[in-house]
């Protein structure tokens, strides 16, 4: 079972508690089992003989036993809860760490909905099962066996009654469990669906509102919500049959005991107190069996969750460092693609990049131009090994990136991703995300280069302005410039800008370029200039001063050269140029 393996692994630090908790429960169960015998004594020796001394004495003893039992029960609760909470926290932490270690490809496939459900609901299901294990697993079977034995010892003549009723109840239980286990698996799946809808909706709430799709989203949520409810009710309804059946067997038991017991009492072979104690033990026996069944149901639910957790724990990161991965001291910044083919999905799908070959020499700025979906971002993502090439070779400074340590490689690359992601926190902390030890002067220098300093200073709190989740309180262009500053601050040898100025006006974009160029001519403010720049852009105006322009079309490089060369040689480039020229794009040429 998946759950046992997970439980065993993550319970190891709490093994003492796991042993102590059942022992404490044993204490409670033993005390509980003595109670009916005490009642028997009060009835047969106290009340029947009108001996008040026995009644008081036994009554006090019962109170003492109950107190001892309660102490056992409470300490069991504390021990169990401590183990369960520790277990849950450790499991969540391990899961979080595992998620951090996964590659882009793994995360694409698992999906955030699944991972969030993992971290919350699935862990909680396992915790619930563990709590029941530590509290009920010991209590129910012990109580079951103990009270059965006590019943037989108390009234051997009536022993046949539980021996008939127990198998009957067992059959009913097996029937219920068989039916509910698959139902609860469905409930879990529906919960997954609900989480996905909520998560997607919250992440995209602005889109929802701008398209006035709230009613549609409400309907979508309503559907999964109702579905979840229906399944939960269906499962609960089946489980609900259990108590009625239990009641039936219990009542049958009472009738049987009174019927036959009355007989024995009349014949003088049994006494009234014996009968009362016997009934008590019998009811406990039948009730304990039902507790066992609840445990089985919860274990089945936990098993489904454990299976989903294992899916993440057993996922192998797609991009891994070789054991002999080369550490990187310094980079010159040369990049080379040799016959690189790459696809995201299965092997039989058409690749996104086809036989890409090009070189960027240290100190060069190379631009990649191409229509949307041509594969520009995919190409850039191969350099820091977000994904590995399907065929061919990507290298920096002549070293295959697959031979390098991912962390070292990524530290040398400043990547401004196409989709700007900022974190909640101050602007300062966002800019120094990649180098938390950077001084305020360095942060300001990077912001100045990215043309972000002026607008930051215009904010009431300047660099201490607190950004909301994902930086919601900034404009698109402001966010992009903070992302550029963040990339520049790590002093990367290779700078990759993926459409990073798309939301910035031409004037500001031109100033960013001038700042980068002057930085590369003289190192200002201790900032080391990136030696190699790879710039992805839609606007020719942004890239026409590049040392080389690659035109990407449908995953292939269809033209390559400087702006002038391409104007002369590539009809496609000329067409793009003309169409953008009409739009008045070229003012900073
Ligand atoms: C190129 C596919 C996408 C497109 C092609 C990022 C990503 C892309 N694709 C996937 O299947 N999975 C993914 O995770 O790859 O996409 P791109 O490289 O993002 O194109 P681009 O950067 O040139 O486009 P744009 O719009 O950013 O200018 O077919 O379906
Ligand atoms: Mg892109």
XYZ file of C-alpha atoms and ligand atoms in Angstrom:
620
model
C 0.000 0.000 0.000
C 1.196 3.461 -0.923
C -0.011 4.975 2.333
C 1.901 2.525 4.501
C 5.139 3.396 2.757
C 4.570 7.127 3.188
C 3.438 6.667 6.779
C 6.430 4.544 7.642
C 8.863 7.029 6.143
C 7.477 10.176 7.674
C 6.529 8.651 11.039
C 10.082 7.612 11.786
C 10.908 10.708 13.880
C 7.734 10.167 15.903
C 8.142 6.440 16.469
C 8.273 6.860 20.271
C 4.911 8.602 20.267
C 3.544 5.990 17.902
C 4.451 3.326 20.452
C 3.367 5.271 23.534
C -0.031 6.386 22.212
C -1.464 2.858 21.860
C -0.151 1.905 25.308
C -2.001 4.846 26.828
C -5.082 3.799 24.911
C -4.646 0.292 26.272
C -4.891 1.774 29.756
C -8.163 3.488 28.893
C -9.598 0.348 27.296
C -8.718 -1.772 30.330
C -10.413 0.677 32.633
C -13.463 0.763 30.370
C -13.658 -3.007 30.386
C -13.773 -3.154 34.176
C -16.833 -0.919 34.459
C -19.586 -3.482 33.658
C -18.068 -5.878 36.196
C -18.376 -3.160 38.813
C -22.013 -2.626 37.881
C -22.533 -6.368 38.207
C -21.080 -6.264 41.718
C -23.230 -3.329 42.742
C -26.365 -5.128 41.511
C -25.667 -8.652 42.708
C -23.804 -7.979 45.946
C -24.901 -4.463 46.874
C -28.497 -3.922 45.805
C -29.638 -7.569 45.920
C -28.303 -7.962 49.473
C -29.159 -4.392 50.476
C -25.508 -3.817 51.400
C -24.931 -0.058 51.100
C -21.241 -0.453 51.993
C -20.570 -2.511 48.833
C -22.521 -0.023 46.705
C -20.530 2.995 47.961
C -17.210 1.206 47.893
C -17.699 -0.139 44.379
C -19.100 3.195 43.203
C -15.960 4.990 44.405
C -13.789 2.377 42.760
C -15.682 2.928 39.497
C -15.001 6.675 39.688
C -11.303 6.031 40.339
C -11.064 3.613 37.409
C -12.872 6.098 35.149
C -10.399 8.831 36.142
C -7.402 6.615 35.398
C -9.011 5.722 32.079
C -9.609 9.381 31.266
C -5.971 10.195 31.996
C -4.937 7.444 29.603
C -7.355 8.721 26.965
C -6.255 12.342 27.253
C -2.545 11.497 27.148
C -3.210 9.272 24.165
C -4.928 12.218 22.464
C -1.971 14.505 23.146
C 0.607 11.950 21.979
C -1.394 11.110 18.862
C -2.025 14.748 17.939
C 1.656 15.624 18.416
C 2.712 12.804 16.125
C 0.020 13.632 13.554
C 0.818 17.352 13.358
C 4.558 16.713 13.189
C 4.015 14.101 10.519
C 1.852 16.493 8.470
C 4.324 19.364 8.696
C 7.252 17.118 7.695
C 5.290 15.654 4.815
C 4.294 19.086 3.490
C 7.860 20.298 3.777
C 9.252 17.282 1.933
C 6.605 17.701 -0.742
C 7.374 21.390 -1.153
C 11.066 20.621 -1.460
C 10.338 17.901 -3.996
C 8.239 20.323 -6.059
C 11.137 22.811 -6.063
C 13.420 20.115 -7.439
C 11.181 19.258 -10.376
C 11.814 20.532 -13.875
C 9.551 22.703 -15.981
C 8.373 19.659 -17.898
C 7.267 17.784 -14.740
C 5.432 20.828 -13.464
C 3.691 21.369 -16.818
C 2.338 17.847 -16.608
C 1.337 17.764 -12.920
C -0.374 21.145 -12.950
C -0.672 23.565 -10.049
C -4.205 22.423 -9.131
C -2.953 18.935 -8.424
C 0.005 20.199 -6.398
C -2.094 22.533 -4.264
C -4.564 19.711 -3.533
C -1.561 17.574 -2.610
C -0.222 20.099 -0.151
C -3.562 20.699 1.510
C -6.215 18.031 1.181
C -4.136 14.927 0.493
C -1.819 15.529 3.416
C -4.874 16.204 5.609
C -6.448 12.882 4.574
C -3.314 11.016 5.594
C -3.210 12.898 8.876
C -6.833 12.005 9.551
C -6.117 8.332 8.866
C -3.078 8.440 11.110
C -5.041 10.023 13.941
C -7.660 7.317 13.639
C -4.945 4.682 13.559
C -3.375 5.986 16.742
C -6.689 6.423 18.533
C -9.072 3.850 17.138
C -6.839 1.161 15.695
C -5.848 0.171 19.198
C -9.062 1.073 20.926
C -11.563 -0.604 18.658
C -9.977 -4.058 18.232
C -8.920 -4.187 21.870
C -12.353 -3.173 23.013
C -13.871 -5.618 20.551
C -11.818 -8.583 21.705
C -11.757 -7.519 25.345
C -15.491 -7.074 25.652
C -16.153 -10.274 23.721
C -13.920 -12.230 26.094
C -15.442 -10.472 29.093
C -18.946 -11.199 27.822
C -18.135 -14.904 27.456
C -16.468 -15.013 30.872
C -19.397 -13.161 32.446
C -22.109 -15.348 30.947
C -20.745 -18.449 29.199
C -24.294 -19.758 28.769
C -25.120 -16.779 26.528
C -21.864 -16.843 24.498
C -23.697 -18.075 21.399
C -25.478 -14.710 21.022
C -22.421 -12.576 20.102
C -21.046 -15.464 18.073
C -24.141 -15.277 15.862
C -24.529 -11.495 15.773
C -20.880 -10.595 15.073
C -20.638 -12.441 11.725
C -23.966 -10.866 10.715
C -22.651 -7.379 11.418
C -19.370 -8.195 9.720
C -21.195 -9.154 6.534
C -23.143 -5.897 6.547
C -19.940 -3.951 7.086
C -18.101 -5.621 4.244
C -21.042 -4.757 2.005
C -20.942 -1.078 3.022
C -17.155 -0.775 2.693
C -17.168 -2.413 -0.713
C -19.678 0.141 -1.899
C -18.259 3.248 -0.253
C -14.575 2.908 -1.062
C -15.017 3.640 -4.772
C -17.508 6.366 -3.887
C -14.964 8.121 -1.704
C -12.373 7.893 -4.455
C -14.879 9.760 -6.625
C -15.357 12.335 -3.878
C -11.585 12.937 -3.824
C -11.510 13.343 -7.581
C -14.351 15.854 -7.455
C -12.471 17.770 -4.799
C -9.495 17.903 -7.178
C -11.797 19.327 -9.830
C -13.175 21.919 -7.426
C -9.683 23.032 -6.419
C -8.665 23.370 -10.051
C -11.607 25.613 -10.860
C -11.034 27.791 -7.790
C -7.322 28.080 -8.403
C -7.733 28.931 -12.069
C -10.463 31.422 -11.327
C -8.483 33.254 -8.664
C -5.335 33.376 -10.786
C -7.318 34.754 -13.721
C -9.848 36.866 -11.844
C -8.937 39.955 -13.874
C -9.636 38.183 -17.133
C -12.899 36.872 -15.721
C -14.034 40.348 -14.760
C -12.867 42.072 -17.911
C -14.790 39.627 -20.079
C -17.775 39.830 -17.738
C -17.658 36.075 -17.387
C -18.458 35.952 -13.679
C -21.836 34.285 -14.327
C -20.117 31.665 -16.484
C -17.494 31.078 -13.805
C -20.194 30.842 -11.153
C -21.982 28.253 -13.218
C -18.733 26.334 -13.710
C -18.036 26.458 -9.992
C -21.641 25.549 -9.234
C -21.337 22.475 -11.433
C -18.225 21.071 -9.757
C -19.512 22.099 -6.357
C -22.848 20.310 -6.880
C -21.035 17.341 -8.287
C -18.864 17.146 -5.193
C -21.923 17.459 -2.972
C -23.821 14.729 -4.842
C -20.924 12.321 -4.575
C -20.377 13.093 -0.909
C -24.077 12.585 -0.170
C -24.106 9.359 -2.132
C -21.181 8.064 -0.097
C -22.676 9.294 3.152
C -26.012 7.673 2.346
C -24.394 4.278 1.968
C -22.452 4.746 5.168
C -25.666 5.852 6.874
C -27.084 2.345 6.453
C -24.442 1.163 8.891
C -25.804 2.690 12.146
C -29.317 1.398 11.456
C -27.944 -2.055 10.903
C -25.898 -1.740 14.044
C -29.003 -0.710 15.974
C -30.830 -3.700 14.612
C -28.146 -6.162 15.719
C -27.890 -4.432 19.079
C -31.625 -4.709 19.683
C -31.653 -8.305 18.520
C -28.844 -8.918 20.992
C -30.727 -7.311 23.876
C -33.862 -9.308 23.121
C -31.850 -12.537 22.893
C -30.047 -11.901 26.162
C -33.232 -11.005 28.029
C -35.111 -13.968 26.549
C -32.525 -16.651 27.254
C -31.004 -14.834 30.237
C -34.443 -14.539 31.887
C -34.725 -18.266 31.555
C -31.344 -18.883 33.202
C -32.104 -16.397 35.986
C -35.419 -18.170 36.671
C -33.599 -21.507 36.706
C -31.083 -20.013 39.139
C -27.996 -20.572 36.991
C -27.504 -16.764 36.365
C -27.967 -13.610 38.374
C -29.472 -10.274 37.344
C -26.193 -8.297 37.593
C -24.537 -10.850 35.341
C -27.213 -10.215 32.715
C -26.744 -6.429 32.909
C -22.972 -6.756 32.584
C -23.371 -9.185 29.698
C -25.612 -6.779 27.778
C -23.077 -4.007 28.346
C -20.198 -6.118 26.999
C -22.251 -7.304 24.059
C -23.179 -3.778 22.998
C -19.541 -2.670 23.309
C -18.475 -5.587 21.120
C -20.938 -4.729 18.377
C -20.158 -1.006 18.562
C -16.384 -1.594 18.367
C -16.790 -3.567 15.200
C -18.404 -0.539 13.611
C -15.512 1.668 14.691
C -13.182 -0.743 12.951
C -15.235 -0.320 9.796
C -14.936 3.472 9.951
C -11.210 3.059 10.216
C -11.186 0.885 7.123
C -13.154 3.500 5.178
C -10.771 6.281 6.229
C -7.776 4.145 5.302
C -9.233 3.679 1.839
C -9.616 7.437 1.445
C -6.068 7.976 2.662
C -4.837 5.392 0.202
C -6.219 7.424 -2.707
C -4.461 10.525 -1.379
C -1.223 8.649 -0.794
C -1.326 7.489 -4.378
C -1.541 11.075 -5.601
C 1.275 12.140 -3.285
C 3.471 9.318 -4.495
C 2.909 10.489 -8.050
C 4.809 13.640 -7.098
C 7.380 11.994 -4.839
C 8.256 9.428 -7.479
C 8.443 11.943 -10.340
C 11.964 12.042 -11.739
C 13.114 15.570 -12.617
C 13.418 15.591 -16.395
C 16.438 17.841 -16.388
C 19.073 16.558 -13.969
C 22.689 17.339 -13.255
C 25.071 14.606 -14.188
C 26.952 13.158 -11.233
C 30.107 14.535 -12.808
C 28.507 17.913 -13.674
C 31.138 20.531 -14.296
C 31.141 23.539 -11.974
C 31.502 26.889 -13.735
C 34.002 29.460 -12.564
C 33.900 32.079 -15.295
C 32.125 32.240 -18.614
C 33.148 34.083 -21.737
C 29.578 34.105 -22.951
C 29.747 32.236 -26.225
C 26.516 30.424 -27.115
C 26.168 27.803 -29.841
C 23.225 25.769 -31.111
C 24.150 22.834 -33.336
C 21.323 21.097 -35.181
C 19.006 21.509 -32.227
C 15.568 19.922 -32.444
C 13.155 20.229 -29.573
C 9.533 19.390 -28.707
C 7.548 19.656 -25.481
C 5.371 16.632 -25.702
C 5.483 13.098 -26.943
C 8.015 12.012 -29.498
C 5.437 11.646 -32.280
C 4.330 15.283 -32.095
C 5.868 17.726 -34.547
C 8.853 19.421 -32.878
C 8.643 23.080 -31.922
C 12.250 23.766 -32.976
C 13.800 22.128 -36.016
C 17.527 21.825 -36.702
C 18.482 25.168 -35.263
C 22.117 26.131 -35.767
C 23.707 29.461 -34.840
C 26.472 31.016 -32.758
C 26.697 34.066 -30.560
C 30.258 35.242 -29.871
C 31.209 36.811 -26.526
C 30.341 40.491 -26.555
C 27.737 40.182 -29.302
C 24.101 41.121 -29.204
C 21.950 38.766 -31.196
C 18.269 39.339 -31.833
C 15.615 36.757 -32.575
C 12.668 37.957 -34.544
C 9.649 36.004 -35.598
C 5.921 35.810 -35.503
C 4.053 34.614 -32.471
C 4.376 30.900 -31.838
C 7.501 30.627 -34.001
C 9.445 29.106 -31.087
C 11.477 32.072 -29.845
C 10.798 31.555 -26.134
C 11.310 27.822 -26.502
C 14.699 28.431 -28.078
C 15.794 30.779 -25.302
C 14.646 28.330 -22.614
C 17.112 25.713 -23.815
C 20.124 27.824 -22.827
C 19.532 27.750 -19.028
C 18.200 24.180 -19.397
C 14.558 24.874 -18.571
C 14.170 21.969 -20.960
C 16.784 19.814 -22.668
C 17.031 19.578 -26.436
C 15.502 16.463 -27.990
C 18.376 16.220 -30.486
C 21.444 18.265 -31.247
C 23.644 20.219 -28.889
C 23.336 23.493 -27.018
C 26.610 24.765 -25.622
C 28.070 27.738 -23.800
C 31.784 28.443 -24.170
C 31.968 25.191 -26.110
C 30.666 23.098 -23.178
C 27.465 21.120 -23.699
C 24.959 22.608 -21.225
C 23.933 19.077 -20.252
C 27.398 18.609 -18.740
C 27.110 21.707 -16.558
C 25.543 22.212 -13.159
C 22.117 23.791 -13.657
C 22.504 26.105 -10.677
C 25.924 27.366 -11.795
C 24.708 27.834 -15.344
C 21.582 29.726 -14.332
C 23.557 31.994 -12.008
C 25.554 33.187 -15.027
C 22.433 33.928 -17.037
C 20.149 36.882 -16.493
C 16.776 35.838 -17.890
C 13.906 38.268 -18.219
C 10.997 35.965 -18.899
C 8.265 36.915 -21.307
C 5.650 36.780 -18.599
C 6.730 39.099 -15.815
C 6.447 37.512 -12.400
C 7.028 39.628 -9.328
C 6.551 38.589 -5.724
C 4.689 40.259 -2.909
C 7.179 42.348 -0.957
C 9.042 45.599 -1.515
C 10.400 46.762 -4.872
C 13.886 46.610 -3.375
C 13.457 42.948 -2.400
C 12.081 42.148 -5.827
C 15.068 43.696 -7.601
C 17.587 41.871 -5.429
C 15.704 38.563 -5.609
C 18.602 36.866 -7.404
C 21.255 38.440 -5.165
C 19.776 39.161 -1.735
C 23.093 40.498 -0.417
C 23.261 43.328 -2.991
C 23.738 46.815 -1.509
C 21.232 49.635 -1.926
C 23.648 51.374 -4.319
C 23.750 48.288 -6.531
C 19.959 48.025 -6.498
C 19.674 51.669 -7.542
C 22.328 51.285 -10.256
C 20.450 48.323 -11.735
C 17.151 50.197 -11.560
C 18.713 53.207 -13.293
C 19.985 51.029 -16.131
C 16.536 49.511 -16.550
C 15.051 53.045 -16.597
C 13.034 52.150 -13.519
C 14.671 54.506 -10.994
C 12.627 57.594 -11.877
C 9.238 56.002 -11.605
C 10.239 54.179 -8.420
C 11.361 57.453 -6.826
C 8.047 59.023 -7.810
C 6.200 56.468 -5.701
C 5.454 57.682 -2.164
C 7.529 54.932 -0.574
C 10.183 54.670 -3.309
C 12.121 51.417 -3.166
C 10.183 50.426 -0.061
C 6.905 50.384 -1.940
C 5.201 47.126 -1.109
C 3.949 45.212 -4.119
C 0.785 43.166 -3.937
C 0.648 39.562 -5.057
C 2.346 39.348 -8.478
C 2.985 43.075 -8.342
C -0.607 44.022 -9.137
C -0.123 47.657 -8.204
C 2.301 48.376 -11.071
C 1.736 48.950 -14.759
C 2.850 46.322 -17.263
C 5.821 48.406 -18.417
C 6.842 49.201 -14.839
C 6.801 45.523 -13.967
C 8.926 44.717 -17.013
C 11.529 47.292 -16.043
C 11.746 45.907 -12.503
C 12.228 42.455 -14.005
C 15.052 43.822 -16.182
C 16.695 45.453 -13.158
C 16.375 42.137 -11.302
C 18.189 40.319 -14.119
C 20.913 42.968 -14.431
C 21.656 42.944 -10.705
C 23.027 39.403 -10.778
C 25.809 40.618 -13.136
C 25.029 37.939 -15.683
C 27.524 36.958 -18.350
C 24.628 36.171 -20.670
C 21.546 38.369 -20.703
C 18.360 37.032 -22.285
C 15.480 39.406 -22.811
C 12.320 37.653 -23.950
C 10.055 40.358 -25.320
C 10.946 42.256 -22.171
C 10.180 45.720 -23.433
C 6.912 44.894 -25.148
C 4.929 46.975 -22.663
C 7.465 49.813 -22.518
C 7.092 52.842 -24.773
C 9.611 53.300 -27.628
C 11.291 56.256 -26.002
C 11.991 54.365 -22.762
C 12.971 51.255 -24.678
C 15.558 53.258 -26.614
C 16.946 54.628 -23.356
C 17.267 51.094 -21.920
C 19.289 50.110 -24.990
C 21.518 53.161 -24.772
C 22.150 52.442 -21.070
C 23.034 48.813 -21.786
C 25.369 49.826 -24.586
C 27.169 52.435 -22.515
C 27.439 49.936 -19.655
C 29.259 47.575 -21.969
C 31.675 50.307 -22.932
C 32.569 51.381 -19.403
C 31.673 49.552 -16.200
C 29.722 51.992 -14.099
C 28.892 51.693 -10.402
C 30.549 48.322 -10.054
C 28.030 46.724 -12.390
C 29.639 44.218 -14.700
C 28.229 44.385 -18.196
C 26.633 41.258 -19.621
C 28.996 40.052 -22.290
C 26.433 38.424 -24.503
C 22.884 39.549 -25.115
C 20.113 37.515 -26.675
C 17.129 39.680 -27.408
C 13.752 38.400 -28.482
C 11.488 41.022 -29.949
C 8.464 41.607 -32.090
C 9.477 45.103 -33.216
C 12.339 45.450 -35.658
C 12.956 48.868 -34.158
C 14.025 47.207 -30.938
C 16.664 45.048 -32.540
C 17.967 46.673 -35.692
C 21.235 47.720 -34.069
C 22.001 44.104 -33.072
C 25.184 42.438 -34.350
C 23.074 39.707 -35.868
C 19.364 39.095 -36.363
C 17.885 35.605 -36.650
C 14.484 35.354 -38.258
C 12.556 32.377 -36.895
C 9.592 30.971 -38.732
C 7.723 27.860 -37.636
C 10.636 26.541 -35.595
C 13.285 27.125 -38.276
C 15.800 29.863 -38.849
C 14.805 31.247 -42.229
C 17.142 34.231 -42.421
C 20.219 35.454 -40.601
C 22.333 38.603 -40.815
C 22.563 42.251 -39.847
C 19.693 44.622 -40.438
C 21.203 45.856 -43.707
C 22.046 42.361 -44.927
C 18.553 41.119 -44.183
C 16.940 44.090 -45.858
C 18.882 43.187 -48.939
C 18.494 39.418 -48.811
C 15.254 38.448 -47.029
C 11.878 39.237 -48.557
C 10.188 38.156 -45.307
C 12.299 40.577 -43.273
C 11.629 43.348 -45.771
C 7.904 42.690 -45.479
C 7.984 42.825 -41.672
C 10.101 45.970 -41.825
C 7.712 47.738 -44.201
C 4.627 46.832 -42.213
C 6.182 48.168 -39.016
C 7.587 51.231 -40.700
C 4.085 52.278 -41.630
C 3.206 52.187 -37.991
C 5.884 54.800 -37.285
C 8.014 52.393 -35.286
C 11.403 53.619 -36.301
C 11.930 56.915 -34.549
C 15.011 55.908 -32.543
C 16.836 54.253 -35.406
C 6.307 27.722 -29.722
C 4.362 25.386 -28.055
C 3.401 26.464 -28.468
C 3.931 26.958 -29.783
C 5.369 26.544 -29.786
C 5.982 27.680 -23.968
C 5.357 26.474 -24.625
C 5.106 26.463 -25.978
N 4.562 25.359 -26.595
C 4.239 24.236 -25.845
O 3.760 23.241 -26.377
N 4.468 24.220 -24.478
C 5.025 25.308 -23.842
O 5.217 25.277 -22.613
O 5.572 25.718 -28.655
O 6.044 28.468 -28.575
P 6.965 29.676 -28.092
O 8.373 29.253 -28.104
O 6.441 30.138 -26.788
O 6.714 30.759 -29.227
P 7.222 32.297 -29.311
O 7.938 32.658 -28.077
O 7.919 32.437 -30.572
O 5.859 33.067 -29.394
P 5.455 34.513 -28.791
O 3.982 34.533 -28.845
O 5.992 34.597 -27.434
O 6.015 35.556 -29.698
O 3.304 26.275 -30.836
O 2.128 25.912 -28.645
Mg 7.522 33.820 -26.530
